Amino acid sequence: MEKTITVLPGDGIGPEVMKGALRVLKAVEARYGHQFNVTEMPIGGKAIDETGLPLPSETLEQCKKSDAVLLGAVGGPKWDGMEKRPEQGLLQIRKDLNVFANLRPVKAFASLGDISPLKPELIENVDLIFVRELTGGLYFAQPKRRTGNEEAVDTLYYHRNEIERVVKKAFEIAASRSGKLTSVDKANVLESSKLWREVVNEMAKSFPEVKVEHMLVDNAAMQLVRNPGQFDVIVTENMFGDILSDEASMITGSLGMLASASVSEEGPGLYEPVHGSAPDIAGKNAANPLGMVLSTAMMLRHSFHMNDEADAIEMAVQEVLNANYRTSDIESKKGRISTTDEMVDQLIYRLDENAATATLLEVYV
Amino acid sequence: MEKTITVLPGDGIGPEVMKGALRVLKAVEARYGHQFNVTEMPIGGKAIDETGLPLPSETLEQCKKSDAVLLGAVGGPKWDGMEKRPEQGLLQIRKDLNVFANLRPVKAFASLGDISPLKPELIENVDLIFVRELTGGLYFAQPKRRTGNEEAVDTLYYHRNEIERVVKKAFEIAASRSGKLTSVDKANVLESSKLWREVVNEMAKSFPEVKVEHMLVDNAAMQLVRNPGQFDVIVTENMFGDILSDEASMITGSLGMLASASVSEEGPGLYEPVHGSAPDIAGKNAANPLGMVLSTAMMLRHSFHMNDEADAIEMAVQEVLNANYRTSDIESKKGRISTTDEMVDQLIYRLDENAATATLLEVYV
Ligand SMILES: [Mg+2]
Ligand SMILES: [Mg+2]
């Protein structure tokens, strides 16, 4: 298959982890016979330095005509106190690409049990994904204002259409996984949650193979600590998703491992690691590339429907961790600390092996 | 000291755990030379059965002229589908007593490490308390409405006065503990959070001995899992407090251990365990009485300033757990399951011992 990818390395450790992801992508390209046409463009602080704007129109145009966008990370102390902020580039591109659903998988890797705050028996089966509404609700709706020095108001508004499109996306993902969907709301108190729950119940009729449960947000916050293995797909509105997905990100013990996707109904999806630009370790070949690599696997799966290729990358990540290769954020007592490049070398070596084994199996079938 | 206490046992396991708490209170009364004038009144389902109303005016009047109110739990399947709901009694009494600050301590007991989902080294130092705004914000403000079938809106409104009184309470509590206060908001996005943060920074000038930090709510949700021992007093608005305090309640591994207080500027405070009425085990002498007992200790500390008495109860709870007396919700591999009454017997035995030791020490000083 031929696909066009816009690559936005950004700032801090962004370029390093992106370099690793592109090497992995090259390996996938070669071994599965695809052609990925990659164009690199500036965003964030780098774009401010080069053009004065955190999201130059050339970058946005290139993204819009691509099949998918890979983003590293933006921001850093260099741009503190400037009028234009690197983060504006990120908010702007999410808005301009109209990516209304944020997908955040949380998967426990058995070999990382030692760095999780939770007991190993609670995380060994964790393999869940958040589907968070990303462009509506309390963070965006009007009125949002101060009245003098005394009063402040924010508004939690949802239109049925905003709920329907993200809920539909969640049902589709649930249908492609275990068929279990947990919808999180506060329907015992909030009008917007009552509408949310109605939409979920209506949509459920179109997905008879998906089993739906409703959970109140405070209970969900408890259950993610008590027994995260009970969840498969969790769909929720913007603010609840912000809080709960960040809570759940701690389950695996390292933000550096986490991938995310932000997708629209049509148009290219935006794939980026959950971690930030980590300016303190930038340029030191010390960053964990796995969040970016796993975001790339999400791109293959969700935008290109290349499930085998995504599986191969995720398998390689698991094997590298099992062999105790670790960056410092996921340090193990058993191994030494590897560089960013060494982690990627090990991934590529295993992608080769996987490909070799697969070829071998094909020959013998 | 002489104090008047209104006791509202309520429904389900409420009467059983309240009976235990009153026995503990009797022991405290005898050994410290106080006089507690206790009046029992109906609330919830019991009140509906007796009077047709979940909060009879006689109950409310009795509460209002007391120094403090102890509440067990309300609700149960018996009242499902009825026009009047037991829970209305709880919401109503909170409103009528104008209890705007909800205090929820989370303290790890070393001997309960085996039932926590977190690793023992992460919870051994946990001793934090939430101060949650309870009567304002998104759960109460208007407009809160549906527009036809298409749109829904809720409003997050705060007046500076509502923020000031709860923030002041939190500073007072922080000053009486380690002097560290974490204020949780979403000031990078919400106008109400910006006002909240301003009020906290202004109030900080009156409490120079308290060290204040601001934390965004999504980060707080992470930090409570990653390292809950970092917190002492956490103050936050209503919804964030709902979500985060429930998340944190899982840290100790049992809801049955948790106490809460809801307090006003003047007037009596309302003290109740975090757990519900647990109708499935009601009447079986199987409920964990410790949440109710620790709520009673909170009453002694916060409403009556009887710190020694509260310390003695908390110490007795710790000793009973150390000796492996457990109800089934906090079952240990080391001991057998005790009844509600046996747990209380053990507490009283130790309160006696503590009193005896204290007397002994006084003699030898
Ligand atoms: Mg967040
Ligand atoms: Mg709650």
Coordinates of N, CA and C in Angstrom, one line a residue, chain A residues 112-120 122 138-140 144-146 149-161 186 189-195 198 202 217-219 221-223 225-227 239-240 242-244 246-247 249-251 255, chain B residues 112-120 122 138-140 144-146 149-161 186 189-195 198 202 217-219 221-223 225-227 239-240 242-244 246-247 249-251 255:
Chain A
L112 N 7.0 -5.1 32.9 CA 7.1 -3.8 33.6 C 6.4 -3.7 34.9
G113 N 6.0 -4.9 35.4 CA 5.3 -5.0 36.6 C 6.0 -4.3 37.8
D114 N 7.3 -4.3 37.7 CA 8.1 -3.8 38.8 C 8.0 -2.2 38.9
I115 N 7.7 -1.6 37.8 CA 7.6 -0.1 37.9 C 6.2 0.4 38.1
S116 N 5.2 -0.4 38.1 CA 3.8 0.0 38.3 C 3.6 0.2 39.8
P117 N 2.8 1.3 40.2 CA 2.4 1.5 41.6 C 1.4 0.4 42.1
L118 N 0.7 -0.2 41.1 CA -0.2 -1.2 41.5 C 0.4 -2.6 41.7
K119 N -0.2 -3.4 42.4 CA 0.3 -4.8 42.6 C 0.2 -5.5 41.3
P120 N 1.3 -6.4 41.0 CA 1.4 -7.1 39.7 C 0.1 -7.8 39.3
L122 N -2.9 -7.1 39.8 CA -3.9 -6.2 39.3 C -3.7 -5.7 37.9
L138 N -17.0 21.2 28.8 CA -16.7 22.3 29.8 C -15.4 23.1 29.4
Y139 N -14.5 22.5 28.6 CA -13.2 23.2 28.3 C -13.4 24.2 27.2
F140 N -14.5 24.1 26.4 CA -14.7 24.9 25.2 C -15.9 25.7 25.2
K144 N -18.0 31.5 29.2 CA -16.8 31.1 30.0 C -16.3 32.5 30.4
R145 N -16.6 33.0 31.6 CA -16.2 34.4 31.8 C -16.1 34.7 33.3
R146 N -15.5 35.8 33.6 CA -15.4 36.4 34.9 C -16.4 37.6 35.0
N149 N -14.8 40.9 40.1 CA -13.8 40.2 40.9 C -14.5 39.1 41.7
E150 N -15.8 38.9 41.5 CA -16.6 38.1 42.5 C -17.0 36.8 41.9
E151 N -17.3 36.7 40.6 CA -18.0 35.5 40.1 C -17.2 35.0 38.9
A152 N -17.3 33.7 38.7 CA -16.8 33.1 37.5 C -17.7 32.0 37.0
V153 N -17.8 31.8 35.7 CA -18.7 30.8 35.2 C -18.0 30.1 34.0
D154 N -18.2 28.7 34.0 CA -17.8 27.9 32.8 C -19.1 27.2 32.4
T155 N -19.2 26.7 31.2 CA -20.4 26.1 30.7 C -20.0 24.7 30.1
L156 N -20.8 23.7 30.6 CA -20.7 22.4 30.1 C -21.9 22.1 29.1
Y157 N -21.6 22.3 27.8 CA -22.6 22.2 26.8 C -22.3 21.0 25.8
Y158 N -23.3 20.2 25.5 CA -23.1 19.3 24.4 C -24.3 19.3 23.5
H159 N -24.0 19.2 22.2 CA -25.1 18.9 21.2 C -25.0 17.4 20.9
R160 N -26.2 16.9 20.7 CA -26.4 15.5 20.4 C -25.4 15.0 19.4
N161 N -25.2 15.8 18.3 CA -24.3 15.4 17.2 C -22.8 15.2 17.7
K186 N -22.0 11.3 34.6 CA -22.5 11.7 36.0 C -24.0 11.9 35.8
V189 N -26.6 13.5 38.3 CA -26.5 14.9 38.6 C -26.6 15.9 37.4
L190 N -25.9 15.5 36.3 CA -25.7 16.4 35.2 C -26.7 16.2 34.1
E191 N -27.3 17.3 33.5 CA -28.2 17.2 32.4 C -27.4 16.7 31.2
S192 N -26.2 17.2 31.0 CA -25.4 16.8 29.8 C -25.1 15.3 29.9
S193 N -24.9 14.8 31.1 CA -24.7 13.3 31.2 C -26.0 12.5 30.9
K194 N -27.1 13.1 31.2 CA -28.4 12.4 30.9 C -28.5 12.2 29.4
L195 N -28.2 13.3 28.7 CA -28.2 13.3 27.2 C -27.2 12.3 26.7
E198 N -28.5 8.8 27.1 CA -29.5 8.5 26.1 C -28.9 8.2 24.7
E202 N -29.2 4.7 22.7 CA -29.7 4.6 21.3 C -28.8 4.0 20.3
V217 N -18.8 8.7 37.0 CA -17.4 9.1 36.9 C -16.6 8.9 38.2
D218 N -17.3 9.1 39.4 CA -16.5 8.9 40.7 C -16.3 7.4 40.9
N219 N -17.2 6.6 40.5 CA -17.0 5.2 40.6 C -15.9 4.7 39.7
A221 N -13.4 6.4 38.7 CA -12.1 6.8 39.2 C -11.7 5.8 40.3
M222 N -12.6 5.2 41.0 CA -12.3 4.1 42.0 C -11.9 2.8 41.3
Q223 N -12.7 2.4 40.4 CA -12.5 1.1 39.7 C -11.2 1.0 39.0
V225 N -8.4 2.1 39.9 CA -7.4 1.8 40.9 C -7.7 0.4 41.4
R226 N -8.9 0.1 41.7 CA -9.3 -1.2 42.4 C -9.1 -2.4 41.5
N227 N -9.5 -2.2 40.2 CA -9.4 -3.4 39.3 C -9.5 -2.9 37.9
M239 N -13.8 16.4 29.8 CA -13.2 16.6 31.1 C -13.0 15.3 31.9
F240 N -14.1 14.5 31.9 CA -13.9 13.2 32.6 C -12.8 12.4 31.9
D242 N -10.2 13.5 30.4 CA -8.9 14.1 30.7 C -8.4 13.5 32.1
I243 N -9.3 13.6 33.1 CA -9.0 13.2 34.4 C -8.7 11.7 34.5
L244 N -9.7 10.9 33.9 CA -9.6 9.4 34.1 C -8.4 8.8 33.2
D246 N -5.6 10.3 32.4 CA -4.4 10.6 33.1 C -4.2 9.7 34.3
E247 N -5.3 9.5 35.1 CA -5.2 8.6 36.2 C -4.7 7.2 35.7
S249 N -3.1 6.4 33.1 CA -1.8 6.4 32.5 C -0.7 6.0 33.6
M250 N -1.0 6.1 34.8 CA -0.1 5.8 35.9 C 0.0 4.2 36.1
I251 N -1.1 3.6 35.6 CA -1.2 2.1 35.9 C 0.1 1.4 35.4
L255 N 4.7 7.1 31.8 CA 4.2 7.8 30.7 C 4.9 7.6 29.4
Chain B
L112 N -3.1 -3.1 57.0 CA -4.0 -3.4 55.9 C -3.3 -3.3 54.5
G113 N -2.0 -3.3 54.6 CA -1.2 -3.3 53.3 C -1.6 -4.4 52.3
D114 N -2.0 -5.5 52.9 CA -2.3 -6.6 52.0 C -3.6 -6.4 51.2
I115 N -4.5 -5.6 51.6 CA -5.8 -5.4 50.9 C -5.7 -4.1 50.0
S116 N -4.7 -3.4 50.0 CA -4.6 -2.2 49.1 C -4.2 -2.7 47.7
P117 N -4.8 -2.0 46.7 CA -4.3 -2.3 45.3 C -2.9 -1.8 45.0
L118 N -2.5 -0.8 45.8 CA -1.1 -0.2 45.6 C -0.1 -1.1 46.3
K119 N 1.2 -0.9 45.9 CA 2.3 -1.6 46.5 C 2.5 -1.0 47.9
P120 N 2.8 -1.9 48.9 CA 2.9 -1.5 50.3 C 3.8 -0.2 50.5
L122 N 4.2 2.2 48.8 CA 3.6 3.5 48.3 C 2.5 4.0 49.3
L138 N -20.6 22.8 39.5 CA -21.3 22.2 38.4 C -22.5 21.3 38.8
Y139 N -22.5 20.8 40.0 CA -23.6 19.9 40.4 C -24.9 20.7 40.8
F140 N -24.7 22.0 41.1 CA -25.8 22.8 41.6 C -26.2 24.0 40.8
K144 N -29.2 24.6 34.2 CA -29.0 23.2 34.1 C -30.2 22.7 33.4
R145 N -30.1 22.4 32.1 CA -31.4 22.1 31.4 C -31.1 21.4 30.1
R146 N -32.2 20.8 29.6 CA -32.2 20.2 28.2 C -33.0 21.2 27.3
N149 N -34.5 17.8 22.2 CA -33.9 16.5 22.3 C -32.4 16.6 21.9
E150 N -32.0 17.8 21.6 CA -30.7 18.0 20.9 C -29.5 18.5 21.8
E151 N -29.9 19.3 22.8 CA -28.8 20.0 23.5 C -29.0 19.9 25.0
A152 N -27.9 19.9 25.7 CA -28.0 19.9 27.2 C -26.9 20.8 27.7
V153 N -27.2 21.5 28.8 CA -26.2 22.4 29.4 C -26.2 22.3 30.9
D154 N -25.0 22.3 31.5 CA -24.8 22.4 32.9 C -23.9 23.6 33.2
T155 N -24.0 24.2 34.3 CA -23.2 25.4 34.6 C -22.3 25.3 35.8
L156 N -21.0 25.6 35.6 CA -20.1 25.6 36.7 C -19.9 27.1 37.1
Y157 N -20.6 27.4 38.2 CA -20.5 28.8 38.7 C -20.0 28.8 40.1
Y158 N -19.1 29.7 40.4 CA -18.7 30.0 41.8 C -18.6 31.4 42.1
H159 N -19.2 31.8 43.3 CA -19.0 33.1 43.8 C -17.7 33.1 44.7
R160 N -17.0 34.2 44.7 CA -15.8 34.3 45.6 C -16.1 33.9 47.0
N161 N -17.2 34.2 47.6 CA -17.5 33.9 48.9 C -17.6 32.4 49.2
K186 N -8.3 23.5 37.5 CA -7.9 23.3 36.1 C -7.8 24.7 35.5
V189 N -7.5 26.1 31.9 CA -8.6 26.0 31.0 C -9.9 26.7 31.5
L190 N -10.1 26.6 32.8 CA -11.4 27.1 33.4 C -11.4 28.4 34.0
E191 N -12.3 29.3 33.8 CA -12.4 30.6 34.4 C -12.7 30.4 35.9
S192 N -13.5 29.5 36.3 CA -13.8 29.3 37.7 C -12.6 28.8 38.4
S193 N -11.7 28.1 37.8 CA -10.5 27.6 38.4 C -9.5 28.8 38.6
K194 N -9.5 29.7 37.6 CA -8.7 30.9 37.8 C -9.1 31.7 39.0
L195 N -10.4 31.9 39.2 CA -10.9 32.6 40.4 C -10.5 31.8 41.6
E198 N -6.9 32.4 42.5 CA -6.7 33.7 43.0 C -7.0 33.7 44.5
E202 N -4.6 34.6 47.7 CA -4.9 35.7 48.6 C -5.0 35.2 50.0
V217 N -6.0 19.3 37.9 CA -6.8 18.1 38.4 C -6.4 16.8 37.7
D218 N -6.0 16.9 36.4 CA -5.5 15.6 35.7 C -4.2 15.1 36.3
N219 N -3.3 16.1 36.6 CA -2.1 15.7 37.3 C -2.4 15.1 38.7
A221 N -5.0 13.5 39.6 CA -5.5 12.1 39.5 C -4.4 11.1 39.3
M222 N -3.3 11.6 38.6 CA -2.1 10.7 38.4 C -1.3 10.6 39.7
Q223 N -1.1 11.7 40.3 CA -0.2 11.7 41.5 C -0.8 10.9 42.7
V225 N -2.2 8.1 42.4 CA -1.9 6.7 42.1 C -0.4 6.5 42.2
R226 N 0.4 7.5 41.7 CA 1.8 7.4 41.6 C 2.5 7.5 43.0
N227 N 2.0 8.4 43.8 CA 2.7 8.7 45.0 C 1.8 9.4 46.0
M239 N -16.9 19.0 42.1 CA -16.8 17.9 41.2 C -15.4 17.2 41.2
F240 N -14.4 18.1 41.2 CA -13.0 17.5 41.3 C -12.9 16.7 42.6
D242 N -15.3 15.2 44.3 CA -16.0 14.0 44.2 C -15.2 12.9 43.5
I243 N -14.6 13.3 42.4 CA -13.9 12.3 41.6 C -12.6 11.9 42.4
L244 N -11.8 12.8 42.8 CA -10.5 12.5 43.4 C -10.6 11.9 44.8
D246 N -13.0 9.9 45.8 CA -13.4 8.5 45.5 C -12.2 7.7 45.0
E247 N -11.5 8.3 44.1 CA -10.2 7.6 43.6 C -9.4 7.3 44.8
S249 N -10.1 7.0 47.9 CA -10.7 6.1 48.8 C -10.3 4.6 48.6
M250 N -9.8 4.3 47.4 CA -9.4 3.0 47.0 C -8.0 2.7 47.6
I251 N -7.2 3.7 47.9 CA -5.8 3.5 48.3 C -5.7 2.6 49.5
L255 N -13.5 0.7 51.5 CA -14.4 1.8 51.8 C -14.9 1.7 53.3

